[in-house]
GROMACS .gro file of C-alpha atoms in nm:
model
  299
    1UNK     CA    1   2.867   0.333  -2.755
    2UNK     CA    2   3.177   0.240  -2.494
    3UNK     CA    3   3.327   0.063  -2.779
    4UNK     CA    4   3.289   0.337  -3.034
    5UNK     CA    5   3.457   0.574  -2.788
    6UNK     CA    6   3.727   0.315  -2.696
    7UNK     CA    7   3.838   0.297  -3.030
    8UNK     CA    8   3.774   0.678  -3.125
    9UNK     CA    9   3.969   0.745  -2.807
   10UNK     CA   10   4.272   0.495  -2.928
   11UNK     CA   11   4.331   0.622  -3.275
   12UNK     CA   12   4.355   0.987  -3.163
   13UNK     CA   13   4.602   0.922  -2.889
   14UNK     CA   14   4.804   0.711  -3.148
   15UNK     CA   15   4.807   1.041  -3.374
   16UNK     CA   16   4.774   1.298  -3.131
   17UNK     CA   17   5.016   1.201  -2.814
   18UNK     CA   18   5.214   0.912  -2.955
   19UNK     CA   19   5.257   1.029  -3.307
   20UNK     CA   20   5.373   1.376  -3.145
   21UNK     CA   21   5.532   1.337  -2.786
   22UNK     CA   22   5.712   1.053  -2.906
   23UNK     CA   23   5.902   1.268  -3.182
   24UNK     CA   24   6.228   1.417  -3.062
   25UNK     CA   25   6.142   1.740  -3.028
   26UNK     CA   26   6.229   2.033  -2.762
   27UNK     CA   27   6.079   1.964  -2.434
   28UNK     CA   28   5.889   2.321  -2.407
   29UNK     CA   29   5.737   2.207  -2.713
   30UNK     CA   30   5.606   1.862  -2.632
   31UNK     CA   31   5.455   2.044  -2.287
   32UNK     CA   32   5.217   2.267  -2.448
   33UNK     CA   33   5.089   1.974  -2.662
   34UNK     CA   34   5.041   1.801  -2.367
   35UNK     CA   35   4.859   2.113  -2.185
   36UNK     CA   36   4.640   2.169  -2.556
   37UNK     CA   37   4.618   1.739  -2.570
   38UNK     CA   38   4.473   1.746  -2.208
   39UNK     CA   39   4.209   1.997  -2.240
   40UNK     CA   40   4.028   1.720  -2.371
   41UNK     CA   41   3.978   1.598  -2.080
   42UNK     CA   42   3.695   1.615  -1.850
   43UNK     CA   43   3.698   1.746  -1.502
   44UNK     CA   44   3.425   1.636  -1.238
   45UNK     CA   45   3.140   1.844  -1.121
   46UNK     CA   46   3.134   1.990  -0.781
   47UNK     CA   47   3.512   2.010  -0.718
   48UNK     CA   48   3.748   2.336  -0.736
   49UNK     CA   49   4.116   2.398  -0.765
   50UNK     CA   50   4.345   2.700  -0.645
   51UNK     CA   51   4.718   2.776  -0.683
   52UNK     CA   52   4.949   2.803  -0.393
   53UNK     CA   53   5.236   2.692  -0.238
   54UNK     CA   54   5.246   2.402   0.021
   55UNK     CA   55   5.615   2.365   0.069
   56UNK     CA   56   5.640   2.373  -0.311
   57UNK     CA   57   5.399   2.562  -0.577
   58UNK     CA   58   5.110   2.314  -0.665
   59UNK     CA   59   4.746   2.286  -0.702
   60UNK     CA   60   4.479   2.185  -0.420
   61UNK     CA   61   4.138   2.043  -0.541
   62UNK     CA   62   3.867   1.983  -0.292
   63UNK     CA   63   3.498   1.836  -0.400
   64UNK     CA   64   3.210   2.048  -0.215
   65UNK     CA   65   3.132   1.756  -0.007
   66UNK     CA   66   3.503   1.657   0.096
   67UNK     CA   67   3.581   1.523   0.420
   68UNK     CA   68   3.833   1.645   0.677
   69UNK     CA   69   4.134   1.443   0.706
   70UNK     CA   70   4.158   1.258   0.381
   71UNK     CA   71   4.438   1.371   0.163
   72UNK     CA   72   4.565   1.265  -0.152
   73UNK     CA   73   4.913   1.402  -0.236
   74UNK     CA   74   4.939   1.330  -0.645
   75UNK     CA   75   5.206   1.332  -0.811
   76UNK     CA   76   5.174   1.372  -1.189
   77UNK     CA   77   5.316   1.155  -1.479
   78UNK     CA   78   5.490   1.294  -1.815
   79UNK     CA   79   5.819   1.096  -1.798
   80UNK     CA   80   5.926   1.337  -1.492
   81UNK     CA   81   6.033   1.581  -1.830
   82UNK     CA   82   5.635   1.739  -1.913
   83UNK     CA   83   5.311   1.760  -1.755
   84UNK     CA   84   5.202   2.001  -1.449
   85UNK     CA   85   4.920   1.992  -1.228
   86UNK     CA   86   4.717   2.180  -1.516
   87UNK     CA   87   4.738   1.861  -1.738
   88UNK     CA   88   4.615   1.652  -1.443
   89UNK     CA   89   4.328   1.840  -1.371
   90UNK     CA   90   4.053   1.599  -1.488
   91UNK     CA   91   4.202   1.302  -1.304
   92UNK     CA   92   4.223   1.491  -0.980
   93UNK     CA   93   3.930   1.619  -0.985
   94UNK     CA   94   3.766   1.309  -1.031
   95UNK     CA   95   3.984   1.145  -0.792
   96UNK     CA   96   3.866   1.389  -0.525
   97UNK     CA   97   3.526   1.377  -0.604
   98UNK     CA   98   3.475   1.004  -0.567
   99UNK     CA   99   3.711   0.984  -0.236
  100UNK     CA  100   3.580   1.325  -0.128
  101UNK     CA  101   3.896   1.388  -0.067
  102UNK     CA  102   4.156   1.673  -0.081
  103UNK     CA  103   4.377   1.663  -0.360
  104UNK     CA  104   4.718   1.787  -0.327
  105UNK     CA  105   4.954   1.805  -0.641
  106UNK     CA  106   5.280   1.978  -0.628
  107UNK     CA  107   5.402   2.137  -0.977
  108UNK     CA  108   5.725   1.982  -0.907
  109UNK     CA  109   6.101   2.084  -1.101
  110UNK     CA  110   6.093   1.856  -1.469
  111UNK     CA  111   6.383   1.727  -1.650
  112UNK     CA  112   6.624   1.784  -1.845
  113UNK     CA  113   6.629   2.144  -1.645
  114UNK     CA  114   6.598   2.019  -1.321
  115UNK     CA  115   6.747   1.606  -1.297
  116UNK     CA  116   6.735   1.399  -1.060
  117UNK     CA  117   6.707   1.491  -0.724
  118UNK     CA  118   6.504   1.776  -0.799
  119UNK     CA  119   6.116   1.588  -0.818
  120UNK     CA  120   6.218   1.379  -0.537
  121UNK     CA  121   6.321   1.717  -0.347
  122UNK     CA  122   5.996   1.907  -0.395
  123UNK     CA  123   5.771   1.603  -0.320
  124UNK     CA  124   5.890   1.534   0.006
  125UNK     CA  125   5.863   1.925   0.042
  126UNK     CA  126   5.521   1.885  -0.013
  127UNK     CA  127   5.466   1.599   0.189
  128UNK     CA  128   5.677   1.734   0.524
  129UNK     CA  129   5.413   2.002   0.436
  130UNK     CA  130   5.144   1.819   0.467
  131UNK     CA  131   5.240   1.659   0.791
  132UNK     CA  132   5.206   1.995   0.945
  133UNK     CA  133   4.890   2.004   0.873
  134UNK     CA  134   4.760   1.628   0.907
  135UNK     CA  135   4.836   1.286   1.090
  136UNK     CA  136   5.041   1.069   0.846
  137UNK     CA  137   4.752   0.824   0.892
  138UNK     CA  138   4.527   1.092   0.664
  139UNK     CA  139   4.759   1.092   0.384
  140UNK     CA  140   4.798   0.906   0.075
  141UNK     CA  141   5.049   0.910  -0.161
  142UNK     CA  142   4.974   0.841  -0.555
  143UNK     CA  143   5.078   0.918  -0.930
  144UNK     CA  144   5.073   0.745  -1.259
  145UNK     CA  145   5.336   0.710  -1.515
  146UNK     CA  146   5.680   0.858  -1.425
  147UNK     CA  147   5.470   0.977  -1.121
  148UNK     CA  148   5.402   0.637  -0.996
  149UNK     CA  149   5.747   0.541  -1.008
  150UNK     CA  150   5.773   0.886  -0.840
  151UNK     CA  151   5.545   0.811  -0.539
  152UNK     CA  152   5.748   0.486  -0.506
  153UNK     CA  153   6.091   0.681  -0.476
  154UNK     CA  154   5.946   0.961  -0.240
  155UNK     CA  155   5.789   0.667   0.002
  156UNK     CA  156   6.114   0.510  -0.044
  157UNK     CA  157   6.298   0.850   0.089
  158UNK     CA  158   6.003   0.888   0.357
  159UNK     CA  159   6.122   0.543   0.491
  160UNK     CA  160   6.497   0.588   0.469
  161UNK     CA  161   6.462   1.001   0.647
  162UNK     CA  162   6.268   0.822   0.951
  163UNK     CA  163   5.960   1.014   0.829
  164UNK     CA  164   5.585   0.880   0.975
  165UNK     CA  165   5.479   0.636   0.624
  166UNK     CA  166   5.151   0.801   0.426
  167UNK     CA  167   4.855   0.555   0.519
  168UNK     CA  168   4.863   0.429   0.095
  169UNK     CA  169   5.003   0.459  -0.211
  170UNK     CA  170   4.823   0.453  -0.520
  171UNK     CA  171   5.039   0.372  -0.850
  172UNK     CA  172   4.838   0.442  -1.202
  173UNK     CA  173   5.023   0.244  -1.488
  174UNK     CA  174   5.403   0.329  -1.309
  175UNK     CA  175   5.718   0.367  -1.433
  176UNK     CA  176   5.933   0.171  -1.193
  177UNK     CA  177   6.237   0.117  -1.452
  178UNK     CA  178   6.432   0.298  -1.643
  179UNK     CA  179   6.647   0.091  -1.769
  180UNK     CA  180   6.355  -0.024  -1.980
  181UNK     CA  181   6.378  -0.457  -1.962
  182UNK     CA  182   6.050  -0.547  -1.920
  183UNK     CA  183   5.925  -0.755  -2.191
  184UNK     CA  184   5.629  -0.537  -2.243
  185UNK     CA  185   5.841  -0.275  -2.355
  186UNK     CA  186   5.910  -0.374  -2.718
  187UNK     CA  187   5.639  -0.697  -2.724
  188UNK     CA  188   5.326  -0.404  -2.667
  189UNK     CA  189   5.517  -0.120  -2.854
  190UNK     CA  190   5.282  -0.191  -3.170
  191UNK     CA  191   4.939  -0.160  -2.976
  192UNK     CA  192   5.070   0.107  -2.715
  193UNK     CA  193   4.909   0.443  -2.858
  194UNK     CA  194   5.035   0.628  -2.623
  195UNK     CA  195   5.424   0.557  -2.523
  196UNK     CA  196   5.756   0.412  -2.736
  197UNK     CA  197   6.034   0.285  -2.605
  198UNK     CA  198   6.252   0.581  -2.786
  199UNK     CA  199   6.043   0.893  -2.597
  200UNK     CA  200   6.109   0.679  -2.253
  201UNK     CA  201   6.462   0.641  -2.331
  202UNK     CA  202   6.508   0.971  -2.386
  203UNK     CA  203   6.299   1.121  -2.105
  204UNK     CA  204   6.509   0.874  -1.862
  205UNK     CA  205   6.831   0.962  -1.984
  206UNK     CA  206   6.719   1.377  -1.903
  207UNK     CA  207   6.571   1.259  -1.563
  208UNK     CA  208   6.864   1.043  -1.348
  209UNK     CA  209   7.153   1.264  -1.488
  210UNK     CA  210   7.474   1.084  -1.395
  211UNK     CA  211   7.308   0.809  -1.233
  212UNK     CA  212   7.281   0.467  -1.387
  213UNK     CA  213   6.923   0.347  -1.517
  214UNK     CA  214   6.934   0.080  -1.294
  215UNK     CA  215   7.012   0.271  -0.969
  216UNK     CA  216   6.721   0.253  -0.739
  217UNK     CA  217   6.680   0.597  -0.644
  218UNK     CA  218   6.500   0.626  -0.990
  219UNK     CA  219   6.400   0.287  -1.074
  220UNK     CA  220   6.211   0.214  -0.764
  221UNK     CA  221   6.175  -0.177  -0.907
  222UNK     CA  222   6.563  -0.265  -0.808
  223UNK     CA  223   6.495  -0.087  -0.424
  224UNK     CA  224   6.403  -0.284  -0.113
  225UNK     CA  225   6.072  -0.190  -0.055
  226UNK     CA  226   6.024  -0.319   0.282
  227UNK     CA  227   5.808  -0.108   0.549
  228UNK     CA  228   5.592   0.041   0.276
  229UNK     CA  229   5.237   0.093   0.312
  230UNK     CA  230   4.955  -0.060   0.130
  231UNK     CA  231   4.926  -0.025  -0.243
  232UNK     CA  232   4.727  -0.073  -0.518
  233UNK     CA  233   4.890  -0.095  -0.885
  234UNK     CA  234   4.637  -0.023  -1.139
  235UNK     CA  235   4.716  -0.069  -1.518
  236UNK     CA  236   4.620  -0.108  -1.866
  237UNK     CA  237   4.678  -0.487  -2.065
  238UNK     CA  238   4.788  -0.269  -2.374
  239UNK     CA  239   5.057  -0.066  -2.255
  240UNK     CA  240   5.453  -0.109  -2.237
  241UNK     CA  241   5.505  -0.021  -1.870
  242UNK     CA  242   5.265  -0.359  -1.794
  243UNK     CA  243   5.594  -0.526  -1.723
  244UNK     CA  244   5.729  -0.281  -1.485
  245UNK     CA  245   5.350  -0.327  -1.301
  246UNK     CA  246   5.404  -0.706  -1.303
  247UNK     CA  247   5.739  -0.765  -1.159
  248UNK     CA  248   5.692  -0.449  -0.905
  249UNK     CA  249   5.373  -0.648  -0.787
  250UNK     CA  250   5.578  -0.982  -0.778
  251UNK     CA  251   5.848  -0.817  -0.561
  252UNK     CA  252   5.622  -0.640  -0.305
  253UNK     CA  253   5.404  -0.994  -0.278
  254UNK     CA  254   5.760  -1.135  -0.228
  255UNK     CA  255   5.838  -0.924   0.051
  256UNK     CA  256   5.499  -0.936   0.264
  257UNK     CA  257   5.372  -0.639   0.159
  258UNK     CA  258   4.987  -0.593   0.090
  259UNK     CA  259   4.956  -0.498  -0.308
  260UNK     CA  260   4.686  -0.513  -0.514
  261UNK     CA  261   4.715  -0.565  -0.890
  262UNK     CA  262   4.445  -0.477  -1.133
  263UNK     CA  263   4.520  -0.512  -1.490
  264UNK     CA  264   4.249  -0.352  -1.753
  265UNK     CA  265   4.183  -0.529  -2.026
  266UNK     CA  266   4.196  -0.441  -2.406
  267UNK     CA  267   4.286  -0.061  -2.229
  268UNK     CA  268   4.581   0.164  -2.248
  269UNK     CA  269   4.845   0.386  -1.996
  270UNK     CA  270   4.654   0.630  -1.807
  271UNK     CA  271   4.335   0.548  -1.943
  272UNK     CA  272   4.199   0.646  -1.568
  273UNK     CA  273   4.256   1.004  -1.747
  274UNK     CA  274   3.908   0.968  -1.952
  275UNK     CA  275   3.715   0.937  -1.646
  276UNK     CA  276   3.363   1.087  -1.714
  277UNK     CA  277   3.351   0.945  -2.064
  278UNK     CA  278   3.492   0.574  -2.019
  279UNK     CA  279   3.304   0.325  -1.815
  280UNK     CA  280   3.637   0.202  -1.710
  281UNK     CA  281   3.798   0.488  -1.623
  282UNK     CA  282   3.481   0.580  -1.430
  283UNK     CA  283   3.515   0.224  -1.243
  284UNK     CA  284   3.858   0.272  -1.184
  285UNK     CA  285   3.835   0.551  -1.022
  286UNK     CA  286   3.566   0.424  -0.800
  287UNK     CA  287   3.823   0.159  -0.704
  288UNK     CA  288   4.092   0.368  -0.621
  289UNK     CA  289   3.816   0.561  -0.385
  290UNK     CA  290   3.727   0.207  -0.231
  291UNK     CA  291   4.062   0.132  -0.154
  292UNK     CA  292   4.171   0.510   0.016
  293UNK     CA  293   3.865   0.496   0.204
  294UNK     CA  294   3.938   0.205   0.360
  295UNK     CA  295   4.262   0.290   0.490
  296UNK     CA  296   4.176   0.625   0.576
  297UNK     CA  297   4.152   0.699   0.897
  298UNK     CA  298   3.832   0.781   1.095
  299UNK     CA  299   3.785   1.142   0.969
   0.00000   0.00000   0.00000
């Protein structure tokens, strides 16, 4: 059956993301694909969301049985130009419900609207936020896609302000360059059903404005990432942002810092999303709870 719903789960991505998001079309119209794409999606049992604002609007999910002091500030993917906590619902939830966790993720400013610094604005909003509330020691820090490369840059800026570092970060298939060299980029494009180098070019060029694709304040790969906290780097073997996994992994390793890699074979970007129907999604996520659990600390 997992295989069946592997490759079920392939094709309609291919038609029904790739074949649409990656056509150049307005970006209000590509966002409510996503939203009507993502519905899809699953959402764990025994969790619940509500609006608010914690330094910037968002959504908080909690699982019934969560446990005090472990948050999870998430920080969404859509090439930093669609997607909203709404279209991340399923992941979070599931996210908090196998960390029983608290899930913060903050419905940050998207391109080509609201460049670059506007994301990186509103998520350290939300995490100065959260460190009214909790020891730095209780928070973690993840995202996937454009928000991985995202929760790079903002622990990046939590470094550089003199800010207390979030205990981990958690990076889901990220986007770490923009300038789009990784060898992945054009070698996967064929099996990739989900991203093209053309929709990532173009969502780039709306994110860092004036800023060159190379400049590390949005392609966290060309930073020095020294003094960041643990991480683990989670991504598929079929996707074009492997690359940017690869060398980020190299470079951290390079520098001392503790990263773990975990690439997914014969599985695509984001397929953590399908967690409740994929084995591996479901084991994923039970790895990602592993790993925040054990740098939590004592609740």
């Amino acid at each position: 059956m997992q295989p069946f719903l592997r490759y079920v789960l392939r094709g309609a991505l291919r038609v029904l993301f790739k074949g649409v998001i990656g056509r150049p079309i307005p970006e209000r119209v590509q966002r409510a694909w996503m939203v009507m794409v993502a519905s899809s999606t699953l959402r764990a049992g025994d969790t619940r969301t509500e609006r608010g604002t914690w330094g910037v609007p968002g959504e908080w999910t909690q699982h019934r049985h969560f446990v005090d002091g472990r948050v999870l500030l998430y920080l969404h993917g859509g090439g930093y130009t669609i997607g909203s906590p709404r279209t991340h619902r399923a992941l979070t939830s599931h996210l908090a419900a196998a960390a029983r966790c608290q899930v913060l993720v903050p419905d940050y400013r998207l391109a080509p609207e609201h460049p670059y610094p506007a994301a990186l604005q509103d998520t350290l909003a939300a995490y100065r936020c959260l460190l009214e509330r909790f020891a730095p020691e209780q928070i973690a820090i993840g995202g996937d896609s454009a928000g991985g490369g995202l929760t790079l840059c903002t622990a990046l800026a939590i470094r550089d302000a003199g800010l207390p570092m979030p205990r981990a970060l958690v990076l889901l298939s990220p986007w770490t360059d923009l300038g789009l060299s990784g060898e992945t980029i054009d070698g996967l494009d064929a099996i990739d059903p989900m991203l093209g180098r053309a929709w990532l070019q173009r969502a780039g060029d709306a994110y860092r404005g004036n800023l060159p694709a190379s400049d590390p304040r949005v392609s966290p790969l060309h930073a020095s990432l020294h003094g960041l906290p643990p991480m683990l780097v989670q991504v598929g073997s079929d996707e074009i942002l492997l690359s940017d996994s690869r060398r980020l992994v190299e470079k951290a390793r390079a520098g001392g810092l503790d990263v773990r890699l975990e690439i997914e074979p014969g599985y695509w970007h984001d397929f953590q999303i399908h967690a409740g129907v994929l084995d591996a999604a479901d084991a994923a996520i039970g790895r990602i709870a592993d790993f925040l659990r054990d740098r939590w600390a004592p609740a």
